[in-house]
mmCIF file of C-alpha atoms in Angstrom:
data_model
loop_
_atom_site.group_PDB
_atom_site.id
_atom_site.type_symbol
_atom_site.label_atom_id
_atom_site.label_comp_id
_atom_site.label_asym_id
_atom_site.label_seq_id
_atom_site.Cartn_x
_atom_site.Cartn_y
_atom_site.Cartn_z
ATOM 1 C CA UNK A 3 121.886 25.180 -55.600
ATOM 2 C CA UNK A 4 119.157 27.830 -55.716
ATOM 3 C CA UNK A 5 118.482 29.573 -58.985
ATOM 4 C CA UNK A 6 119.992 33.106 -58.724
ATOM 5 C CA UNK A 7 117.140 34.535 -60.821
ATOM 6 C CA UNK A 8 114.434 33.284 -58.446
ATOM 7 C CA UNK A 9 113.510 35.845 -55.766
ATOM 8 C CA UNK A 10 114.317 34.578 -52.309
ATOM 9 C CA UNK A 11 112.039 35.111 -49.318
ATOM 10 C CA UNK A 12 113.719 36.649 -46.300
ATOM 11 C CA UNK A 13 114.590 34.152 -43.615
ATOM 12 C CA UNK A 14 112.584 34.554 -40.424
ATOM 13 C CA UNK A 15 114.801 34.373 -37.394
ATOM 14 C CA UNK A 16 113.910 32.664 -34.124
ATOM 15 C CA UNK A 17 113.774 35.871 -32.078
ATOM 16 C CA UNK A 18 111.357 37.403 -34.609
ATOM 17 C CA UNK A 19 109.002 34.441 -34.255
ATOM 18 C CA UNK A 20 109.262 34.624 -30.460
ATOM 19 C CA UNK A 21 108.506 38.351 -30.518
ATOM 20 C CA UNK A 22 105.486 37.833 -32.775
ATOM 21 C CA UNK A 23 104.248 34.991 -30.543
ATOM 22 C CA UNK A 24 104.601 37.053 -27.342
ATOM 23 C CA UNK A 25 102.870 40.049 -28.951
ATOM 24 C CA UNK A 26 100.057 37.773 -30.176
ATOM 25 C CA UNK A 27 99.583 36.301 -26.714
ATOM 26 C CA UNK A 28 99.559 39.773 -25.119
ATOM 27 C CA UNK A 29 97.046 41.055 -27.684
ATOM 28 C CA UNK A 30 94.852 38.005 -27.188
ATOM 29 C CA UNK A 31 94.911 38.343 -23.399
ATOM 30 C CA UNK A 32 94.190 42.060 -23.668
ATOM 31 C CA UNK A 33 91.200 41.510 -25.945
ATOM 32 C CA UNK A 34 89.885 38.712 -23.716
ATOM 33 C CA UNK A 35 90.220 40.888 -20.602
ATOM 34 C CA UNK A 36 88.597 43.873 -22.333
ATOM 35 C CA UNK A 37 85.645 41.703 -23.384
ATOM 36 C CA UNK A 38 85.373 39.922 -20.011
ATOM 37 C CA UNK A 39 85.447 43.246 -18.130
ATOM 38 C CA UNK A 40 82.808 44.720 -20.460
ATOM 39 C CA UNK A 41 85.281 47.353 -21.638
ATOM 40 C CA UNK A 42 82.972 48.828 -24.269
ATOM 41 C CA UNK A 43 80.492 49.824 -21.569
ATOM 42 C CA UNK A 44 83.051 52.301 -20.193
ATOM 43 C CA UNK A 45 82.870 54.253 -23.437
ATOM 44 C CA UNK A 46 79.226 55.052 -22.690
ATOM 45 C CA UNK A 47 77.706 57.583 -20.326
ATOM 46 C CA UNK A 48 75.669 54.928 -18.488
ATOM 47 C CA UNK A 49 76.247 54.980 -14.711
ATOM 48 C CA UNK A 50 75.516 51.241 -14.572
ATOM 49 C CA UNK A 51 78.893 50.622 -16.241
ATOM 50 C CA UNK A 52 80.569 51.875 -13.060
ATOM 51 C CA UNK A 53 79.072 48.915 -11.191
ATOM 52 C CA UNK A 54 80.908 46.392 -13.381
ATOM 53 C CA UNK A 55 83.380 46.385 -10.495
ATOM 54 C CA UNK A 56 81.730 45.306 -7.259
ATOM 55 C CA UNK A 57 83.625 47.867 -5.169
ATOM 56 C CA UNK A 58 81.614 50.647 -6.835
ATOM 57 C CA UNK A 59 78.255 49.269 -5.662
ATOM 58 C CA UNK A 60 78.026 51.574 -2.592
ATOM 59 C CA UNK A 61 78.875 54.658 -4.667
ATOM 60 C CA UNK A 62 76.331 53.716 -7.338
ATOM 61 C CA UNK A 63 73.614 52.974 -4.769
ATOM 62 C CA UNK A 64 74.225 56.242 -2.932
ATOM 63 C CA UNK A 65 74.182 58.237 -6.210
ATOM 64 C CA UNK A 66 70.937 56.433 -7.091
ATOM 65 C CA UNK A 67 69.352 57.868 -3.914
ATOM 66 C CA UNK A 68 70.847 61.350 -4.279
ATOM 67 C CA UNK A 69 69.425 64.528 -5.757
ATOM 68 C CA UNK A 70 72.219 64.523 -8.336
ATOM 69 C CA UNK A 71 70.720 61.440 -10.046
ATOM 70 C CA UNK A 72 68.157 63.675 -11.781
ATOM 71 C CA UNK A 73 70.801 66.005 -13.240
ATOM 72 C CA UNK A 74 74.201 64.276 -13.412
ATOM 73 C CA UNK A 75 75.752 60.960 -14.378
ATOM 74 C CA UNK A 76 79.112 59.705 -13.116
ATOM 75 C CA UNK A 77 80.899 61.255 -16.110
ATOM 76 C CA UNK A 78 79.328 64.666 -15.463
ATOM 77 C CA UNK A 79 81.208 64.849 -12.173
ATOM 78 C CA UNK A 80 84.184 62.543 -12.667
ATOM 79 C CA UNK A 81 85.296 63.324 -16.239
ATOM 80 C CA UNK A 82 86.300 66.642 -17.814
ATOM 81 C CA UNK A 83 83.686 68.223 -20.069
ATOM 82 C CA UNK A 84 86.126 68.853 -22.943
ATOM 83 C CA UNK A 85 86.553 66.365 -25.806
ATOM 84 C CA UNK A 86 90.183 65.405 -25.368
ATOM 85 C CA UNK A 87 90.186 65.773 -21.572
ATOM 86 C CA UNK A 88 87.282 63.399 -21.049
ATOM 87 C CA UNK A 89 88.867 60.609 -23.093
ATOM 88 C CA UNK A 90 92.334 61.109 -21.643
ATOM 89 C CA UNK A 91 90.995 60.863 -18.072
ATOM 90 C CA UNK A 92 88.798 57.883 -18.982
ATOM 91 C CA UNK A 93 91.827 56.170 -20.548
ATOM 92 C CA UNK A 94 94.102 56.820 -17.554
ATOM 93 C CA UNK A 95 91.399 55.741 -15.112
ATOM 94 C CA UNK A 96 90.509 52.699 -17.213
ATOM 95 C CA UNK A 97 94.114 51.524 -17.154
ATOM 96 C CA UNK A 98 94.500 52.240 -13.418
ATOM 97 C CA UNK A 99 91.183 50.568 -12.552
ATOM 98 C CA UNK A 100 91.966 47.471 -14.652
ATOM 99 C CA UNK A 101 95.358 47.129 -13.020
ATOM 100 C CA UNK A 102 94.009 47.684 -9.504
ATOM 101 C CA UNK A 103 91.061 45.311 -9.834
ATOM 102 C CA UNK A 104 93.074 42.635 -11.642
ATOM 103 C CA UNK A 105 95.800 42.656 -8.986
ATOM 104 C CA UNK A 106 93.434 43.346 -6.069
ATOM 105 C CA UNK A 107 95.615 46.300 -5.077
ATOM 106 C CA UNK A 108 93.108 49.014 -4.115
ATOM 107 C CA UNK A 109 91.911 50.517 -0.850
ATOM 108 C CA UNK A 110 88.607 49.345 0.597
ATOM 109 C CA UNK A 111 86.634 51.530 0.828
ATOM 110 C CA UNK A 112 87.924 53.114 -2.348
ATOM 111 C CA UNK A 113 89.247 56.675 -2.251
ATOM 112 C CA UNK A 114 89.385 59.329 -4.939
ATOM 113 C CA UNK A 115 92.889 60.144 -6.190
ATOM 114 C CA UNK A 116 94.277 63.677 -6.461
ATOM 115 C CA UNK A 117 93.865 63.959 -10.255
ATOM 116 C CA UNK A 118 90.236 62.834 -10.066
ATOM 117 C CA UNK A 119 89.540 65.115 -7.092
ATOM 118 C CA UNK A 120 90.754 68.054 -9.203
ATOM 119 C CA UNK A 121 88.450 67.045 -12.067
ATOM 120 C CA UNK A 122 85.473 66.695 -9.709
ATOM 121 C CA UNK A 123 86.249 70.043 -8.038
ATOM 122 C CA UNK A 124 86.393 71.793 -11.420
ATOM 123 C CA UNK A 125 83.063 70.224 -12.426
ATOM 124 C CA UNK A 126 81.401 71.199 -9.128
ATOM 125 C CA UNK A 127 82.457 74.808 -9.636
ATOM 126 C CA UNK A 128 81.395 74.748 -13.302
ATOM 127 C CA UNK A 129 77.906 73.360 -12.595
ATOM 128 C CA UNK A 130 77.308 75.429 -9.472
ATOM 129 C CA UNK A 131 78.959 78.648 -10.707
ATOM 130 C CA UNK A 132 76.233 81.005 -9.470
ATOM 131 C CA UNK A 133 76.259 79.509 -5.974
ATOM 132 C CA UNK A 134 80.050 79.168 -5.754
ATOM 133 C CA UNK A 135 80.592 82.794 -6.756
ATOM 134 C CA UNK A 136 78.935 83.813 -3.490
ATOM 135 C CA UNK A 137 81.183 81.693 -1.255
ATOM 136 C CA UNK A 138 83.764 83.940 0.438
ATOM 137 C CA UNK A 139 85.139 81.603 3.089
ATOM 138 C CA UNK A 140 88.549 81.011 1.519
ATOM 139 C CA UNK A 141 91.552 83.298 1.637
ATOM 140 C CA UNK A 142 92.244 85.620 -1.294
ATOM 141 C CA UNK A 143 93.611 83.626 -4.239
ATOM 142 C CA UNK A 144 92.998 80.315 -2.498
ATOM 143 C CA UNK A 145 90.437 77.887 -3.833
ATOM 144 C CA UNK A 146 88.346 76.123 -1.254
ATOM 145 C CA UNK A 147 87.426 72.563 -2.095
ATOM 146 C CA UNK A 148 83.715 71.816 -2.174
ATOM 147 C CA UNK A 149 84.399 68.649 -0.170
ATOM 148 C CA UNK A 150 85.677 70.699 2.761
ATOM 149 C CA UNK A 151 81.989 71.351 3.558
ATOM 150 C CA UNK A 152 80.177 68.769 1.419
ATOM 151 C CA UNK A 153 81.720 65.462 2.461
ATOM 152 C CA UNK A 154 80.001 63.243 -0.104
ATOM 153 C CA UNK A 155 78.704 65.381 -2.987
ATOM 154 C CA UNK A 156 76.592 63.637 -5.577
ATOM 155 C CA UNK A 157 76.151 60.623 -3.347
ATOM 156 C CA UNK A 158 73.463 60.235 -0.710
ATOM 157 C CA UNK A 159 74.218 59.044 2.779
#
C-alpha cells in the first residue's frame, strides 16, 4: 500500500501518450519538410529563393531578363510593403505553395491568384504613381488593372 504522505505522480493515460506521439510526429515531419524545402530562404528578399520550386524557373528567368531586375525583387511586386501585410501574405502563400507542390495540385503553367493579383496591382500603382495618375482610360471610380495593357509586367518575354 502506498504511503499517503508520499506525493503521487499523475497517471498518464493512453490517449495522452497517443496525442503526444502524434503531435511529435507532425512536428518532426513539419521541421523536416521546412528544412528540405529550404524554408528559411523564403524569409529573405533573394529572388533565387523563388526558384526552389522548379515551376518558378520560367518566371525567374524572364524577370532576370527584364528591366525590372535593376529596380525590383519578387517581394517588391508580390508582397505588400507594410510590415504585417508582407509577413501575412508570405505566410499564406508559403502554406499554399507547400501544399500545392507537395500534393502536385497546381496549374501548369502557374497562374496568379486573386489575392496576389490585388497585391501586385497595388504595388504597380504605388511604384508607378506619377505615370498611373495620367492614365484616364477607365470609367469614373473604376480601377483599371495594369495587366489589362501590360500582359507580363516585371517579366520579360
